[in-house]
Short mmCIF file of C-alpha atoms and ligand atoms in Angstrom, two decimals:
data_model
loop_
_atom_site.label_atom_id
_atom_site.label_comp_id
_atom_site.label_asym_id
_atom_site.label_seq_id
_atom_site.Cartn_x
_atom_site.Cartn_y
_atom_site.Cartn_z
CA UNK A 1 76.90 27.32 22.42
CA UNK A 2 76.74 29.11 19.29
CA UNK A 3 78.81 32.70 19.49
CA UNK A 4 76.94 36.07 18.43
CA UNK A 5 78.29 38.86 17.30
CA UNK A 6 76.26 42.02 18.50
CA UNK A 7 78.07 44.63 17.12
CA UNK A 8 76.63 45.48 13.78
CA UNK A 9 78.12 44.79 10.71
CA UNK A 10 77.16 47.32 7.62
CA UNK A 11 76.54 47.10 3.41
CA UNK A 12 77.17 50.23 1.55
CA UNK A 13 73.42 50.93 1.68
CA UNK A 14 73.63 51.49 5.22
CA UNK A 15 75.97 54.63 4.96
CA UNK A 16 76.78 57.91 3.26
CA UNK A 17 80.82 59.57 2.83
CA UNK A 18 80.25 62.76 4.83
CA UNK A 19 81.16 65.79 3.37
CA UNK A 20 83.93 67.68 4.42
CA UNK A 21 85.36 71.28 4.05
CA UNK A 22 88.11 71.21 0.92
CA UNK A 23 90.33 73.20 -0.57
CA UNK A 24 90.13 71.65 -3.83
CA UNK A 25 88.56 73.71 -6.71
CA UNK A 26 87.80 71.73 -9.43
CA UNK A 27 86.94 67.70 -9.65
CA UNK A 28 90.00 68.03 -12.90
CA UNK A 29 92.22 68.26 -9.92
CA UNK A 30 91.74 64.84 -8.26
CA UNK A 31 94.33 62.16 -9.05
CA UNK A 32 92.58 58.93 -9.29
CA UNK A 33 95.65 57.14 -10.45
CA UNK A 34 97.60 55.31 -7.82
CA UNK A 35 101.43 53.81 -7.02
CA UNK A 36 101.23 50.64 -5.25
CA UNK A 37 104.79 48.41 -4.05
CA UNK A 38 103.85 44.84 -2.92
CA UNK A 39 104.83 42.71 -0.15
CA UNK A 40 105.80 39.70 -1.56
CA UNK A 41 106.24 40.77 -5.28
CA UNK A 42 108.34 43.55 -4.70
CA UNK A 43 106.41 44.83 -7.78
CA UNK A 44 105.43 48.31 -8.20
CA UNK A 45 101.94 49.52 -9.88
CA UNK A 46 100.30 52.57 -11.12
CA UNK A 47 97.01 52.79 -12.52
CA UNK A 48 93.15 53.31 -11.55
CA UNK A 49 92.80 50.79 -8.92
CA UNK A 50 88.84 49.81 -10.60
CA UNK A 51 88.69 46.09 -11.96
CA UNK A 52 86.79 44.16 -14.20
CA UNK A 53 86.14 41.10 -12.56
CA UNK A 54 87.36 37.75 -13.93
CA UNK A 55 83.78 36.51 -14.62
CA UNK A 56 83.64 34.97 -18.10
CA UNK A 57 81.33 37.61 -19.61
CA UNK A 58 83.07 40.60 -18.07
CA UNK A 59 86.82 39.65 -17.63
CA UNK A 60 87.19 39.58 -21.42
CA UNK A 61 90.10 40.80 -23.85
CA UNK A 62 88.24 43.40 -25.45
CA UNK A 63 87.06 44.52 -21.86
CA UNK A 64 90.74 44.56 -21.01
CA UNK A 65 91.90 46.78 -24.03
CA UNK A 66 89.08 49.16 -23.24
CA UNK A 67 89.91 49.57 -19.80
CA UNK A 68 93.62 49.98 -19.75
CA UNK A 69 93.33 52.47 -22.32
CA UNK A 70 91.70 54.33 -18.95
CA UNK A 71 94.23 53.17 -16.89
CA UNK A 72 92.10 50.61 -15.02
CA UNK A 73 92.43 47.04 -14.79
CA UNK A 74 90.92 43.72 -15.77
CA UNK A 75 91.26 40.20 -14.00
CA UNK A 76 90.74 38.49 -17.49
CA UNK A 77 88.99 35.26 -17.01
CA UNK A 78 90.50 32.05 -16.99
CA UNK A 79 89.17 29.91 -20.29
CA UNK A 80 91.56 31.79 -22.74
CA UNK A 81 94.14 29.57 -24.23
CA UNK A 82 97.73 30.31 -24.40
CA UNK A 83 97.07 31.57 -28.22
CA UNK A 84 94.79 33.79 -27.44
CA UNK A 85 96.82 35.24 -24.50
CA UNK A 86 100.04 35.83 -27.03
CA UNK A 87 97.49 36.87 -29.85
CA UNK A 88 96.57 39.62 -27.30
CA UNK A 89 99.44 40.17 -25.88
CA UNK A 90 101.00 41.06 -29.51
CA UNK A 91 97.95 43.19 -30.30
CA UNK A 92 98.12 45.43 -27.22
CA UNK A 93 100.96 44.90 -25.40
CA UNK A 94 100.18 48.18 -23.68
CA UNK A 95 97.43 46.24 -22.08
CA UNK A 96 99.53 43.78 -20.20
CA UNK A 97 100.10 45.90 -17.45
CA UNK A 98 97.22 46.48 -16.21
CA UNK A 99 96.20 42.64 -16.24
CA UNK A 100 95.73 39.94 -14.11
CA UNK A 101 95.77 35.70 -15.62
CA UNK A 102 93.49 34.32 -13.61
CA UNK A 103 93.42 30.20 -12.25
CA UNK A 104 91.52 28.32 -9.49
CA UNK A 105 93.48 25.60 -7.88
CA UNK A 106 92.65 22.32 -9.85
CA UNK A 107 95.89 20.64 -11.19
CA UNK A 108 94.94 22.05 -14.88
CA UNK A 109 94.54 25.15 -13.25
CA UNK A 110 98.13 25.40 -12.50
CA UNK A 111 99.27 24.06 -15.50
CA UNK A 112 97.74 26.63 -17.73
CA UNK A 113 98.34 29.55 -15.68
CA UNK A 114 102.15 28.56 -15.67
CA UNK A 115 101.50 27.81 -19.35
CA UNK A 116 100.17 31.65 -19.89
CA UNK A 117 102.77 33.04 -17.93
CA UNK A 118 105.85 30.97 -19.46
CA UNK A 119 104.41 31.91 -23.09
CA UNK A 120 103.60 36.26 -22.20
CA UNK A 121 106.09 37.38 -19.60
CA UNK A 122 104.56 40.74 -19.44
CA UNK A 123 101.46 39.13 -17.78
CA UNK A 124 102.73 39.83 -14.31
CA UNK A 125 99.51 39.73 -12.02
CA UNK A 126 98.19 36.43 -11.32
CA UNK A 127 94.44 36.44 -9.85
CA UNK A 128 93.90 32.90 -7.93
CA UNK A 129 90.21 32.92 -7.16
CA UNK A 130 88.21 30.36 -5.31
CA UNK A 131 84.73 30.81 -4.02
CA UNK A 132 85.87 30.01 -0.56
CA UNK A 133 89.31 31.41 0.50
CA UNK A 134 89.21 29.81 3.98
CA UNK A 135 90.44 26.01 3.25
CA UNK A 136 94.10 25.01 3.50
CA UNK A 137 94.40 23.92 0.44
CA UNK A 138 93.55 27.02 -0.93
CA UNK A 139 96.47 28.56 1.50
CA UNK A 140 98.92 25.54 -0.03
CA UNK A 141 97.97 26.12 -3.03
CA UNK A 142 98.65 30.21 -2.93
CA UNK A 143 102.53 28.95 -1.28
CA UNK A 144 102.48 26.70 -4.56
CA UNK A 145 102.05 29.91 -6.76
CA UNK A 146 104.33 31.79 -4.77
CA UNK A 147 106.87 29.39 -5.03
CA UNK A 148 106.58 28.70 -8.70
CA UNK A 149 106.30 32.37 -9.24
CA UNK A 150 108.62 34.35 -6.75
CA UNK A 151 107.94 38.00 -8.24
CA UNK A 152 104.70 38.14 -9.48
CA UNK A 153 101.97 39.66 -8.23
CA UNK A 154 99.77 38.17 -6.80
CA UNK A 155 95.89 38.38 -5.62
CA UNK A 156 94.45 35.81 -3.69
CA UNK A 157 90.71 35.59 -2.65
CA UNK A 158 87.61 35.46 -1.44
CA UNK A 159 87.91 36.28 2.40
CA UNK A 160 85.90 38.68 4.41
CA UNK A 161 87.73 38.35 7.53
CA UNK A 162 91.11 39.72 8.87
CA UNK A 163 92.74 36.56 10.44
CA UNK A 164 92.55 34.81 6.92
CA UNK A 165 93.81 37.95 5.13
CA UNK A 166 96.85 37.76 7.19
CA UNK A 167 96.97 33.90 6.45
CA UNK A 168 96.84 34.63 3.00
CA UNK A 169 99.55 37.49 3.09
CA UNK A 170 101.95 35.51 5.07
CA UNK A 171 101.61 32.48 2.35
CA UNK A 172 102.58 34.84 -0.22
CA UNK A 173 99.86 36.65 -1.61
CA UNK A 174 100.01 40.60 -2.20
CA UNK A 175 96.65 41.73 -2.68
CA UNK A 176 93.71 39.83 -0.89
CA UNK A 177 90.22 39.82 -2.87
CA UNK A 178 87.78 40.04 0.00
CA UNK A 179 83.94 39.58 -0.41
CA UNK A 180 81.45 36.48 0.20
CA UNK A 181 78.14 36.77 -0.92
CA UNK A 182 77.44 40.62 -2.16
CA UNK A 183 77.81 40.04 -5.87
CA UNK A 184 74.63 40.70 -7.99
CA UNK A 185 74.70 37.63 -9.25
CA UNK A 186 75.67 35.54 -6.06
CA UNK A 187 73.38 33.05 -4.23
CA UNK A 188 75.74 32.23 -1.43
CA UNK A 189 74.03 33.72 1.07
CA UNK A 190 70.54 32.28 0.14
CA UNK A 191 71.75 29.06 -0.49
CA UNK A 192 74.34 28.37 2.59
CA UNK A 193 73.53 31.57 5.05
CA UNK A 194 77.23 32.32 5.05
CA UNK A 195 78.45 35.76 4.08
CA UNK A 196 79.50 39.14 5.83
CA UNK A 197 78.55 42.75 5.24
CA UNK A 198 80.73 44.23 2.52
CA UNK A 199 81.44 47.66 3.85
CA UNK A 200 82.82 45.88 7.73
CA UNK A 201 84.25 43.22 6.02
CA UNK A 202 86.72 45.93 3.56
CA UNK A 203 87.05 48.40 6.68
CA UNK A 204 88.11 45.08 8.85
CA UNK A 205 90.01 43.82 6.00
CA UNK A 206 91.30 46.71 5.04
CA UNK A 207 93.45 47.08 8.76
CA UNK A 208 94.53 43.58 8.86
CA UNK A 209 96.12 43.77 5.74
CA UNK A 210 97.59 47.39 5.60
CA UNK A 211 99.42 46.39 9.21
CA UNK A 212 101.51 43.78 6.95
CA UNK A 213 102.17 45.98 4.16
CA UNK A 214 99.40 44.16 2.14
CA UNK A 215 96.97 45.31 -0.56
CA UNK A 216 92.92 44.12 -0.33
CA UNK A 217 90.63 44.28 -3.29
CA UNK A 218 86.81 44.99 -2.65
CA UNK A 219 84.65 42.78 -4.60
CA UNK A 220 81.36 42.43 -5.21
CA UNK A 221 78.32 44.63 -4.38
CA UNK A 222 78.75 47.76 -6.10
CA UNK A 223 75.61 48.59 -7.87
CA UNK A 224 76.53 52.57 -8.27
CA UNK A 225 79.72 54.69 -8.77
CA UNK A 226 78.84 55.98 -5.26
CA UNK A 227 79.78 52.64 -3.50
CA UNK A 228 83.00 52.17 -5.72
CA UNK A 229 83.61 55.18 -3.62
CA UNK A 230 82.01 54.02 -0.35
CA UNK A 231 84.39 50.97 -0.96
CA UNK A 232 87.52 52.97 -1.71
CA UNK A 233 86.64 55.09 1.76
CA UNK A 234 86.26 52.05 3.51
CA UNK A 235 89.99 51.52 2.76
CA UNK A 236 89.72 48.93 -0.16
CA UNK A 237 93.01 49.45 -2.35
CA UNK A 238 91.45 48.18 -5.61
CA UNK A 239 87.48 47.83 -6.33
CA UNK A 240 86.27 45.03 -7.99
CA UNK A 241 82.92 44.97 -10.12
CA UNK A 242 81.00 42.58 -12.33
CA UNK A 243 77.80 43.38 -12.52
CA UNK A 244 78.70 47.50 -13.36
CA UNK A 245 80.61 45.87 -16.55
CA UNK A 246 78.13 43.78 -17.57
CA UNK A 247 75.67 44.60 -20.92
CA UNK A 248 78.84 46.42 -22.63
CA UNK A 249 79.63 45.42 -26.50
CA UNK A 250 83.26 44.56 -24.80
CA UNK A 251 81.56 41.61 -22.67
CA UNK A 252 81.23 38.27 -24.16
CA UNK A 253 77.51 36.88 -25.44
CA UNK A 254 75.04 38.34 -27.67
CA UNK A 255 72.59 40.92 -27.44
CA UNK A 256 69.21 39.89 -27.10
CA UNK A 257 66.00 41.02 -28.47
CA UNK A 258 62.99 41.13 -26.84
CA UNK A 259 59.83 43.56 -27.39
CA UNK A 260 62.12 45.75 -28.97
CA UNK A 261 64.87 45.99 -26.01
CA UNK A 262 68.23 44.73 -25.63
CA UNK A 263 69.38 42.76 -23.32
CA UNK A 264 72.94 40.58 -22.74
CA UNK A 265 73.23 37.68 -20.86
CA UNK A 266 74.89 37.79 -17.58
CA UNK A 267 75.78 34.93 -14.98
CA UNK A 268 77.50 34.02 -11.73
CA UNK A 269 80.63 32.05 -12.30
CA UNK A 270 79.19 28.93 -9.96
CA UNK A 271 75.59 29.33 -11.83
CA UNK A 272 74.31 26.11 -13.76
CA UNK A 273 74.97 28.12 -17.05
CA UNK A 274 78.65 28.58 -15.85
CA UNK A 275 78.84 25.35 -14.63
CA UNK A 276 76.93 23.89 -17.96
CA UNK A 277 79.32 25.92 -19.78
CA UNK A 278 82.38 25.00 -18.41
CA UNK A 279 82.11 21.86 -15.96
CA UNK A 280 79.77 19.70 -18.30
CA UNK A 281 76.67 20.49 -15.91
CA UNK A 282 76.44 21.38 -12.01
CA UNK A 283 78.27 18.47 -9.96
CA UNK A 284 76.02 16.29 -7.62
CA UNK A 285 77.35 17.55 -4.82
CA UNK A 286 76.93 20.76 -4.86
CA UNK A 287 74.42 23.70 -4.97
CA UNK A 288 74.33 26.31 -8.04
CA UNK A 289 75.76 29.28 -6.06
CA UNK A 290 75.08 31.62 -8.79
CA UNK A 291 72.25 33.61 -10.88
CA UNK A 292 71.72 34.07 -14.59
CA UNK A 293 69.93 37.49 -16.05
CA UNK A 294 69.77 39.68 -19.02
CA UNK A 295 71.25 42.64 -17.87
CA UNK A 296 69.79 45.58 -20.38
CA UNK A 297 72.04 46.05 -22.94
CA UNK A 298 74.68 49.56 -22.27
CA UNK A 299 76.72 49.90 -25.36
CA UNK A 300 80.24 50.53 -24.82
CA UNK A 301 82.34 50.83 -21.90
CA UNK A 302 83.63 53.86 -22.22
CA UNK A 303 80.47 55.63 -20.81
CA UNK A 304 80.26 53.30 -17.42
CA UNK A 305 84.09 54.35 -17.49
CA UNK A 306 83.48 57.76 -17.65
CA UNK A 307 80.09 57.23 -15.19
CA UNK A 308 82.79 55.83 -12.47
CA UNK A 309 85.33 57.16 -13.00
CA UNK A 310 83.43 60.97 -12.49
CA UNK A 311 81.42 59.52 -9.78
CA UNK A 312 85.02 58.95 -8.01
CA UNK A 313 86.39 62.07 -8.63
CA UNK A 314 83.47 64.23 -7.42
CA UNK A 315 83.45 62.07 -3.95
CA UNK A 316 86.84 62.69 -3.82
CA UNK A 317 86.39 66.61 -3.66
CA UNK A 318 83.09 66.30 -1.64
CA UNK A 319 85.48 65.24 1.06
CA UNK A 320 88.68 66.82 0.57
CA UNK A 321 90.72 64.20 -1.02
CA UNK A 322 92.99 65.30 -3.74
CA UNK A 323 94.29 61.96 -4.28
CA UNK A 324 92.26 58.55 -4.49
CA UNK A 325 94.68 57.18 -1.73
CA UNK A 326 93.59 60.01 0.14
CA UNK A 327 89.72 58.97 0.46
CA UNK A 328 90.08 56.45 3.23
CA UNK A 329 92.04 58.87 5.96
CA UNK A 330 89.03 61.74 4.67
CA UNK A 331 86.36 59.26 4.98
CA UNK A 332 83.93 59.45 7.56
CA UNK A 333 80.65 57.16 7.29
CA UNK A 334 77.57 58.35 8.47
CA UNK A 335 74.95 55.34 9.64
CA UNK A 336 71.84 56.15 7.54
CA UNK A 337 68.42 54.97 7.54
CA UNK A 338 67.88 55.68 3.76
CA UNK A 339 70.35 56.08 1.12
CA UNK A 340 68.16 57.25 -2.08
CA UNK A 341 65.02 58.85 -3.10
CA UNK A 342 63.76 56.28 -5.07
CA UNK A 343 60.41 58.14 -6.25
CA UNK A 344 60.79 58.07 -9.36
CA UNK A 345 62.54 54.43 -9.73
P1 LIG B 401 79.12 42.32 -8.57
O1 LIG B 401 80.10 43.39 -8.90
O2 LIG B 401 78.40 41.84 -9.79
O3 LIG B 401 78.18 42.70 -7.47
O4 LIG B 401 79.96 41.11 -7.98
C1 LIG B 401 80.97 40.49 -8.73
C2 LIG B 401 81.62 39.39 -7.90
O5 LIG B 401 80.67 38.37 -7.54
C3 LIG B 401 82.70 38.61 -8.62
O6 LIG B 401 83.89 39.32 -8.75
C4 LIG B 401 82.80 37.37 -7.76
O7 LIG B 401 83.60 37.56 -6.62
C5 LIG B 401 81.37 37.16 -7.31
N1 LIG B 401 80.72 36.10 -8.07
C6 LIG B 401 80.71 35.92 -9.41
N2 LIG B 401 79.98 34.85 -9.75
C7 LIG B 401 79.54 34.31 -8.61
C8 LIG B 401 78.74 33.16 -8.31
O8 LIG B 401 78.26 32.44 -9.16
N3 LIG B 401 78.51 32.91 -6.99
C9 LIG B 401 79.03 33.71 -6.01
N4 LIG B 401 78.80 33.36 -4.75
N5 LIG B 401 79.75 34.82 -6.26
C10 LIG B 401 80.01 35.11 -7.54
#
C-alpha cells in the first residue's frame, strides 16, 4: 500500500523570517562573508556562499569574473575546453577560488574534468551534477572522484532527502546540492510527479548533513533576494540560483529584440534546446525535463549582485544576525497564507 506522508512539507512562498529584536545598528554591519572547513577535503573557504548555477547560459566565465570580484561563487558549466579553462585561469587567476569545474558522470565526463583539473590546479571545487542524485552509480561515481581527487572539494547533487545526503557525504562528497524540481526552468515535477518542497527539503537536509560535518547547497527556486534568505534561514550553507542570473550581459546568448524590448534566451539544462545543443537532439527515451524562455534582458550583474546581496544583509538585521552563519539559529518561519501584495503586479 502506497505510504503518505501527512505532515506538510513547505516552498518559500509558504513562509516569512520573523522579525526579531537586534542589537545591530546599521545593515554595513552584517558580515555576509563566510569560513567553511570540509569533511572530506579538508579544504577551507571564505567567500559569499551565493552561486551561479552551472547552467550553460549562467555558469559562464564572464559570470564567474563578475561574481568573485563580489566574493561569490560560480559553478562554471561544463562545455569549456581545457584552453579556455587555462585562458581564464591566466586572465583572472583571482577568480579560481571561488570556482567550481563542473562534470556529470559519463566516461568523457571524467576525462575532461580530470583533464581541467590536471591542466589549472587552482580549480579546486569540483561540482558533479546529475539530475537524479539517488542511483548508485551516481554514489560510485562520486567514490570515483573522490578517489581520483583526494583533496578537492567537492559538491555532489541533486537530493532532497537526508538519508541520501548522508550517502553522498559518506562516499566522499563535501557539500551536497539538494533540490528536485523548484528551478524556474524545471519540468520535473510536471513531467514525472517527483519532487519535494524546497524550504523542508534544505531544513531536512540541512540537519542530516550538518550532524556529519557536511555542507548542503540550496538550489533552485529562488525567484527574489528574500528566499536566498528564506533558504539561508532554512540552514542551506551555500544558495544556488539560475534563473536570478539569467538576462545579464555576463550570460551566454544574444539579446533579443522584439517590439522594442530585450530579451535573452534562457533554458533548462535537460530542455530540447540543451539537449539539441549539446546531445545532438533529445534521446528516445526520455522526456525533455526542461523549459526554454526569454527572460527580459537586465544588463549587468553587478545590480542583481548588489539587489541580493542588500536583500541578505537587511534580513540579516531584521532578525538579529550579525553574521550570515548566524541566520539559521535566528530564523524562525512563520506559516503564511500570503506572502506579497501583488496589486500592482
Ligand atoms: P532556478 O534558480 O532557476 O530556480 O533553478 C536553477 C536550478 O534548476 C539549477 O541549478 C538546476 O539544479 C535546475 N535545473 C536547471 N535546468 C534544469 C532542467 O532542465 N530540468 C530540471 N529538472 N532542473 C533544471
Amino acid at each position: 500500500m502506497p505510504n503518505i506522508i501527512n505532515e506538510i512539507k513547505l516552498d518559500f512562498k509558504d513562509v516569512l523570517l520573523r522579525p526579531k529584536r537586534s542589537t545591530i545598528k546599521s545593515r554595513n554591519d552584517v558580515n555576509l562573508y563566510r569560513n567553511i572547513t570540509f569533511k572530506n577535503s579538508k579544504q577551507t573557504y571564505e567567500g559569499i556562499p551565493v552561486m551561479a548555477s552551472n547552467m550553460d547560459t549562467v555558469g559562464t566565465f564572464k559570470m564567474a569574473h563578475a561574481l568573485a570580484k563580489n566574493g561569490l561563487f560560480t559553478c562554471v558549466h561544463k562545455y569549456y575546453s581545457v584552453d579556455e579553462w587555462k585562458q581564464f585561469a591566466q586572465n583572472h587567476p583571482e577568480c579560481l577560488k571561488h570556482v567550481a569545474a563542473s562534470s556529470g558522470m559519463s566516461d568523457a565526463d571524467f576525462v575532461r574534468l580530470s583533464d581541467i583539473l590536471n591542466a589549472v590546479p587552482g580549480v579546486t571545487f569540483i561540482c558533479l551534477d546529475v539530475a537524479n542524485g539517488y542511483s548508485q552509480h551516481f554514489v560510485d561515481y562520486v567514490r570515483k572522484v573522490r578517489a581520483a581527487f583526494p583533496t578537492h572539494t567537492i559538491i555532489a547533487g541533486n537530493v532532497v532527502t537526508g538519508e541520501m545526503v548522508e550517502e553522498l557525504i559518506l562516499s566522499g562528497a563535501d557539500i551536497i546540492k539538494v533540490g528536485i524540481g523548484p528551478g524556474s526552468v524545471c519540468t520535473t515535477r510536471m513531467k514525472t510527479g517527483v519532487g519535494y518542497p524546497q524550504l523542508s527539503a534544505v531544513i531536512e537536509c540541512a540537519d542530516a548533513a550538518h550532524g556529519l560535518q557536511g555542507h548542503i547547497i540550496s538550489d533552485g527556486g529562488c525567484t527574489c533576494p528574500g528566499d536566498v534568505a528564506k533558504a539561508f534561514g532554512a540552514g542551506a550553507d551555500f544558495v544556488m540560483a539560475g534563473g536570478m542570473f539569467a538576462g545579464h550581459d555576463e550570460c551566454d546568448g544574444e539579446v533579443i529584440e522584439k517590439n522594442g524590448k530585450k530579451f535573452k534566451l534562457f533554458y533548462g539544462m535537460s530542455s530540447s534546446t540543451a539537449m539539441d545543443k549539446h546531445a545532438g537532439g533529445v534521446a528516445e527515451y526520455r522526456a525533455s525535463e526542461g523549459k526554454t524562455v526569454e527572460v527580459p534582458y537586465k544588463g549587468e550583474v553587478q545590480n542583481t549582485i548588489l539587489d541580493i546581496l542588500g536583500g541578505l544583509r537587511s534580513a540579516c538585521t531584521y532578525t538579529g544576525a550579525s553574521k550570515l552563519k548566524e541566520l539559521s539559529r535566528r530564523s524562525t518561519f512563520i506559516r503564511c497564507t500570503q506572502q506579497l501584495n501583488n496589486i500592482y503586479s
